């Protein structure tokens, strides 16, 4: 399995609190992604990174921010969590070549009450 | 915008029968089409992929076919086994060179013993 670690694996928090999820990789891959997975919607891209300090928005980026200060770490922050952000969050990585697969971490189950 | 449609959303087959899952995509520039299997509570895992210069690819009981003219691709699983029960996602890269995928909404496959 690709060397991807997500933390925490589970989190319960209250509406309005800030939340940061971490993705750590040991593959030295250039590309990293954050997805959310909800029933009936599959995997939707929140933000992605194409290098240190280089990030861009995905299709569902509202309410989320990201940072990548090192190749191995990609952080996803919910500045003020809302109940609609209750979801399972997956990090993925991809090598720097076209037509390569993305590999996923184990996910973080986030519940916002 | 670009999207990937996946059908059916649920599929039940008897053990030993074949299963077929179909996806259509809208971006004619898509060149790479991975398939992922996700067991309950686990990460999506790549099971097979196909590139646009190939019409068919096989790996033991799994095969994928691609029709670029019609913009659709299919996953075929033969001699299904109970351990094939999972959710399967197709994906297409968004545009060549961007390293982003659009995922289908998933197919829940149940193999009945």
mmCIF file of C-alpha atoms in Angstrom:
data_model
loop_
_atom_site.group_PDB
_atom_site.id
_atom_site.type_symbol
_atom_site.label_atom_id
_atom_site.label_comp_id
_atom_site.label_asym_id
_atom_site.label_seq_id
_atom_site.Cartn_x
_atom_site.Cartn_y
_atom_site.Cartn_z
ATOM 1 C CA UNK A 1 0.000 0.000 0.000
ATOM 2 C CA UNK A 2 1.098 3.550 -0.720
ATOM 3 C CA UNK A 3 2.596 5.298 2.295
ATOM 4 C CA UNK A 4 -0.261 7.634 3.216
ATOM 5 C CA UNK A 5 -1.334 8.374 6.764
ATOM 6 C CA UNK A 6 -4.379 10.435 7.651
ATOM 7 C CA UNK A 7 -4.972 11.836 11.110
ATOM 8 C CA UNK A 8 -7.148 11.803 13.023
ATOM 9 C CA UNK A 9 -9.085 8.771 11.826
ATOM 10 C CA UNK A 10 -12.233 9.839 13.652
ATOM 11 C CA UNK A 11 -13.332 13.163 15.057
ATOM 12 C CA UNK A 12 -16.500 14.536 16.597
ATOM 13 C CA UNK A 13 -16.777 18.263 17.089
ATOM 14 C CA UNK A 14 -19.304 21.039 17.405
ATOM 15 C CA UNK A 15 -20.608 23.508 14.878
ATOM 16 C CA UNK A 16 -18.478 26.632 14.667
ATOM 17 C CA UNK A 17 -15.228 25.083 15.854
ATOM 18 C CA UNK A 18 -12.112 24.943 13.660
ATOM 19 C CA UNK A 19 -10.943 21.533 12.483
ATOM 20 C CA UNK A 20 -7.691 20.512 10.801
ATOM 21 C CA UNK A 21 -7.132 17.187 9.115
ATOM 22 C CA UNK A 22 -3.656 16.010 8.210
ATOM 23 C CA UNK A 23 -2.383 13.889 5.360
ATOM 24 C CA UNK A 24 1.187 12.633 5.478
ATOM 25 C CA UNK A 25 2.907 10.739 2.660
ATOM 26 C CA UNK A 26 6.235 8.948 2.455
ATOM 27 C CA UNK A 27 6.245 8.502 -1.347
ATOM 28 C CA UNK A 28 7.618 11.939 -2.235
ATOM 29 C CA UNK A 29 4.789 12.385 -4.749
ATOM 30 C CA UNK A 30 4.207 15.862 -6.090
ATOM 31 C CA UNK A 31 0.401 15.755 -6.242
ATOM 32 C CA UNK A 32 -1.908 15.526 -3.241
ATOM 33 C CA UNK A 33 -5.683 15.737 -3.036
ATOM 34 C CA UNK A 34 -8.489 16.066 -0.519
ATOM 35 C CA UNK A 35 -11.850 14.480 -1.297
ATOM 36 C CA UNK A 36 -15.059 14.135 0.627
ATOM 37 C CA UNK A 37 -17.283 11.109 0.268
ATOM 38 C CA UNK A 38 -21.012 11.275 0.872
ATOM 39 C CA UNK A 39 -23.767 8.780 0.035
ATOM 40 C CA UNK A 40 -25.032 9.278 -3.512
ATOM 41 C CA UNK A 41 -22.205 11.641 -4.453
ATOM 42 C CA UNK A 42 -19.177 9.429 -4.763
ATOM 43 C CA UNK A 43 -15.847 11.183 -4.269
ATOM 44 C CA UNK A 44 -15.773 14.924 -4.748
ATOM 45 C CA UNK A 45 -12.576 16.955 -4.942
ATOM 46 C CA UNK A 46 -12.208 19.708 -2.333
ATOM 47 C CA UNK A 47 -8.699 21.018 -2.993
ATOM 48 C CA UNK A 48 -5.523 19.703 -4.481
ATOM 49 C CA UNK A 49 -1.831 20.549 -4.467
ATOM 50 C CA UNK A 50 0.670 20.344 -7.296
ATOM 51 C CA UNK A 51 3.705 21.225 -5.197
ATOM 52 C CA UNK A 52 4.870 22.906 -2.017
ATOM 53 C CA UNK A 53 2.772 26.033 -1.490
ATOM 54 C CA UNK A 54 0.950 25.369 -4.791
ATOM 55 C CA UNK A 55 -2.720 24.583 -4.311
ATOM 56 C CA UNK A 56 -5.948 24.996 -6.211
ATOM 57 C CA UNK A 57 -9.665 24.572 -5.644
ATOM 58 C CA UNK A 58 -11.735 21.565 -6.522
ATOM 59 C CA UNK A 59 -15.460 21.339 -7.137
ATOM 60 C CA UNK A 60 -16.591 21.658 -3.481
ATOM 61 C CA UNK A 61 -14.054 24.041 -1.945
ATOM 62 C CA UNK A 62 -16.382 26.477 -0.147
ATOM 63 C CA UNK A 63 -15.750 26.437 3.601
ATOM 64 C CA UNK A 64 -12.389 24.676 3.293
ATOM 65 C CA UNK A 65 -8.787 25.837 3.084
ATOM 66 C CA UNK A 66 -5.557 23.903 2.607
ATOM 67 C CA UNK A 67 -1.860 24.342 3.135
ATOM 68 C CA UNK A 68 1.225 22.489 1.996
ATOM 69 C CA UNK A 69 4.475 23.700 3.517
ATOM 70 C CA UNK A 70 6.353 20.425 2.935
ATOM 71 C CA UNK A 71 6.156 17.815 0.199
ATOM 72 C CA UNK A 72 4.989 15.169 2.648
ATOM 73 C CA UNK A 73 2.179 17.045 4.415
ATOM 74 C CA UNK A 74 -1.126 18.393 3.131
ATOM 75 C CA UNK A 75 -3.500 19.957 5.659
ATOM 76 C CA UNK A 76 -7.227 20.513 5.243
ATOM 77 C CA UNK A 77 -8.840 23.114 7.513
ATOM 78 C CA UNK A 78 -12.476 23.805 8.210
ATOM 79 C CA UNK A 79 -12.319 27.316 9.657
ATOM 80 C CA UNK A 80 -15.792 27.147 11.213
ATOM 81 C CA UNK A 81 -17.286 23.683 10.881
ATOM 82 C CA UNK A 82 -20.917 23.249 9.845
ATOM 83 C CA UNK A 83 -23.131 20.173 10.013
ATOM 84 C CA UNK A 84 -23.077 19.968 6.199
ATOM 85 C CA UNK A 85 -19.375 19.191 6.440
ATOM 86 C CA UNK A 86 -20.051 15.928 8.258
ATOM 87 C CA UNK A 87 -18.491 13.413 5.905
ATOM 88 C CA UNK A 88 -15.675 10.964 5.308
ATOM 89 C CA UNK A 89 -12.567 12.741 4.065
ATOM 90 C CA UNK A 90 -9.975 10.984 1.949
ATOM 91 C CA UNK A 91 -6.513 12.144 1.037
ATOM 92 C CA UNK A 92 -4.924 10.871 -2.173
ATOM 93 C CA UNK A 93 -1.504 11.145 -3.788
ATOM 94 C CA UNK A 94 -0.290 10.807 -7.340
ATOM 95 C CA UNK A 95 3.114 10.599 -8.949
ATOM 96 C CA UNK A 96 4.225 13.302 -11.345
ATOM 97 C CA UNK A 97 3.426 11.576 -14.599
ATOM 98 C CA UNK A 98 0.365 11.613 -16.756
ATOM 99 C CA UNK A 99 -1.999 8.656 -16.745
ATOM 100 C CA UNK A 100 -0.997 7.532 -13.272
ATOM 101 C CA UNK A 101 -3.385 6.321 -10.584
ATOM 102 C CA UNK A 102 -4.199 8.163 -7.431
ATOM 103 C CA UNK A 103 -3.718 6.208 -4.203
ATOM 104 C CA UNK A 104 -5.875 6.867 -1.186
ATOM 105 C CA UNK A 105 -5.358 7.072 2.536
ATOM 106 C CA UNK A 106 -7.615 5.304 5.039
ATOM 107 C CA UNK A 107 -9.913 8.269 5.492
ATOM 108 C CA UNK A 108 -11.092 10.467 8.357
ATOM 109 C CA UNK A 109 -14.657 10.179 9.591
ATOM 110 C CA UNK A 110 -15.710 13.654 10.737
ATOM 111 C CA UNK A 111 -18.972 14.306 12.579
ATOM 112 C CA UNK A 112 -20.080 17.856 13.302
ATOM 113 C CA UNK A 113 -22.870 18.173 15.815
ATOM 114 C CA UNK B 1 -19.273 20.956 -16.747
ATOM 115 C CA UNK B 2 -17.484 17.646 -17.123
ATOM 116 C CA UNK B 3 -19.102 14.666 -15.467
ATOM 117 C CA UNK B 4 -18.996 10.891 -15.294
ATOM 118 C CA UNK B 5 -22.221 8.906 -15.161
ATOM 119 C CA UNK B 6 -22.132 5.401 -13.703
ATOM 120 C CA UNK B 7 -24.782 2.669 -13.945
ATOM 121 C CA UNK B 8 -26.274 0.773 -12.285
ATOM 122 C CA UNK B 9 -26.183 2.182 -8.775
ATOM 123 C CA UNK B 10 -26.780 -1.283 -7.315
ATOM 124 C CA UNK B 11 -26.206 -4.705 -8.822
ATOM 125 C CA UNK B 12 -26.910 -8.144 -7.412
ATOM 126 C CA UNK B 13 -25.572 -11.282 -9.074
ATOM 127 C CA UNK B 14 -25.363 -14.926 -8.172
ATOM 128 C CA UNK B 15 -21.943 -16.267 -7.311
ATOM 129 C CA UNK B 16 -20.217 -17.450 -10.466
ATOM 130 C CA UNK B 17 -22.143 -15.104 -12.753
ATOM 131 C CA UNK B 18 -20.654 -12.072 -14.492
ATOM 132 C CA UNK B 19 -21.128 -8.437 -13.495
ATOM 133 C CA UNK B 20 -20.893 -5.416 -15.766
ATOM 134 C CA UNK B 21 -20.703 -1.789 -14.672
ATOM 135 C CA UNK B 22 -20.861 1.013 -17.225
ATOM 136 C CA UNK B 23 -19.625 4.603 -17.204
ATOM 137 C CA UNK B 24 -19.929 7.454 -19.651
ATOM 138 C CA UNK B 25 -17.840 10.604 -19.623
ATOM 139 C CA UNK B 26 -18.286 14.005 -21.186
ATOM 140 C CA UNK B 27 -14.755 15.392 -21.613
ATOM 141 C CA UNK B 28 -13.420 14.246 -24.970
ATOM 142 C CA UNK B 29 -9.891 15.146 -23.774
ATOM 143 C CA UNK B 30 -9.971 12.468 -21.031
ATOM 144 C CA UNK B 31 -7.173 9.958 -21.531
ATOM 145 C CA UNK B 32 -7.041 7.846 -18.396
ATOM 146 C CA UNK B 33 -9.783 5.766 -16.781
ATOM 147 C CA UNK B 34 -9.155 4.019 -13.456
ATOM 148 C CA UNK B 35 -11.524 1.743 -11.548
ATOM 149 C CA UNK B 36 -11.556 1.545 -7.771
ATOM 150 C CA UNK B 37 -13.042 -0.984 -5.384
ATOM 151 C CA UNK B 38 -14.099 0.150 -1.930
ATOM 152 C CA UNK B 39 -15.036 -2.306 0.775
ATOM 153 C CA UNK B 40 -17.165 -1.128 3.663
ATOM 154 C CA UNK B 41 -15.239 1.259 5.900
ATOM 155 C CA UNK B 42 -12.075 0.990 3.817
ATOM 156 C CA UNK B 43 -10.181 3.157 1.366
ATOM 157 C CA UNK B 44 -10.853 3.055 -2.399
ATOM 158 C CA UNK B 45 -8.278 0.783 -3.995
ATOM 159 C CA UNK B 46 -7.259 0.727 -7.639
ATOM 160 C CA UNK B 47 -8.185 -2.556 -9.305
ATOM 161 C CA UNK B 48 -7.574 -1.823 -12.985
ATOM 162 C CA UNK B 49 -7.049 1.120 -15.303
ATOM 163 C CA UNK B 50 -7.021 1.800 -19.012
ATOM 164 C CA UNK B 51 -5.439 4.459 -21.171
ATOM 165 C CA UNK B 52 -7.011 5.988 -24.229
ATOM 166 C CA UNK B 53 -4.718 4.245 -26.722
ATOM 167 C CA UNK B 54 -6.010 0.835 -25.606
ATOM 168 C CA UNK B 55 -9.459 -0.639 -26.232
ATOM 169 C CA UNK B 56 -9.422 -3.444 -23.690
ATOM 170 C CA UNK B 57 -7.362 -4.603 -20.738
ATOM 171 C CA UNK B 58 -7.636 -7.786 -18.666
ATOM 172 C CA UNK B 59 -6.328 -8.854 -15.298
ATOM 173 C CA UNK B 60 -7.464 -12.336 -14.332
ATOM 174 C CA UNK B 61 -11.243 -12.119 -13.714
ATOM 175 C CA UNK B 62 -11.423 -8.379 -14.290
ATOM 176 C CA UNK B 63 -11.495 -6.581 -17.626
ATOM 177 C CA UNK B 64 -12.141 -3.030 -18.746
ATOM 178 C CA UNK B 65 -13.228 -1.919 -22.202
ATOM 179 C CA UNK B 66 -13.084 1.592 -23.621
ATOM 180 C CA UNK B 67 -14.981 3.111 -26.527
ATOM 181 C CA UNK B 68 -13.565 6.599 -27.065
ATOM 182 C CA UNK B 69 -15.916 7.410 -29.913
ATOM 183 C CA UNK B 70 -18.950 6.796 -27.743
ATOM 184 C CA UNK B 71 -17.178 8.092 -24.612
ATOM 185 C CA UNK B 72 -17.981 5.110 -22.461
ATOM 186 C CA UNK B 73 -16.040 2.446 -20.620
ATOM 187 C CA UNK B 74 -17.085 -0.650 -18.736
ATOM 188 C CA UNK B 75 -15.855 -2.952 -15.976
ATOM 189 C CA UNK B 76 -16.436 -6.663 -16.405
ATOM 190 C CA UNK B 77 -16.035 -9.137 -13.566
ATOM 191 C CA UNK B 78 -16.337 -12.811 -14.459
ATOM 192 C CA UNK B 79 -16.906 -15.785 -12.157
ATOM 193 C CA UNK B 80 -17.937 -13.480 -9.326
ATOM 194 C CA UNK B 81 -17.152 -14.469 -5.753
ATOM 195 C CA UNK B 82 -18.559 -13.200 -2.440
ATOM 196 C CA UNK B 83 -15.371 -11.218 -1.832
ATOM 197 C CA UNK B 84 -16.140 -9.174 -4.946
ATOM 198 C CA UNK B 85 -19.006 -7.567 -2.994
ATOM 199 C CA UNK B 86 -18.087 -3.890 -2.601
ATOM 200 C CA UNK B 87 -18.716 -0.460 -4.076
ATOM 201 C CA UNK B 88 -16.978 0.156 -7.394
ATOM 202 C CA UNK B 89 -16.113 3.632 -8.706
ATOM 203 C CA UNK B 90 -15.077 4.609 -12.184
ATOM 204 C CA UNK B 91 -13.180 7.816 -12.891
ATOM 205 C CA UNK B 92 -11.888 9.836 -15.819
ATOM 206 C CA UNK B 93 -9.073 12.334 -15.812
ATOM 207 C CA UNK B 94 -10.481 15.782 -16.275
ATOM 208 C CA UNK B 95 -8.184 17.061 -18.985
ATOM 209 C CA UNK B 96 -4.871 15.784 -20.117
ATOM 210 C CA UNK B 97 -2.139 17.248 -17.951
ATOM 211 C CA UNK B 98 -4.227 18.468 -15.015
ATOM 212 C CA UNK B 99 -3.962 15.263 -12.934
ATOM 213 C CA UNK B 100 -7.503 15.603 -11.641
ATOM 214 C CA UNK B 101 -10.198 12.958 -11.804
ATOM 215 C CA UNK B 102 -13.957 13.094 -11.941
ATOM 216 C CA UNK B 103 -15.517 10.097 -10.225
ATOM 217 C CA UNK B 104 -18.742 8.301 -10.953
ATOM 218 C CA UNK B 105 -21.222 7.985 -8.094
ATOM 219 C CA UNK B 106 -20.456 4.307 -7.505
ATOM 220 C CA UNK B 107 -22.059 0.889 -7.965
ATOM 221 C CA UNK B 108 -22.824 -1.315 -4.985
ATOM 222 C CA UNK B 109 -22.199 -4.890 -6.104
ATOM 223 C CA UNK B 110 -23.628 -7.768 -4.077
ATOM 224 C CA UNK B 111 -22.571 -11.280 -4.925
ATOM 225 C CA UNK B 112 -25.083 -13.762 -3.552
ATOM 226 C CA UNK B 113 -23.736 -17.115 -2.428
#
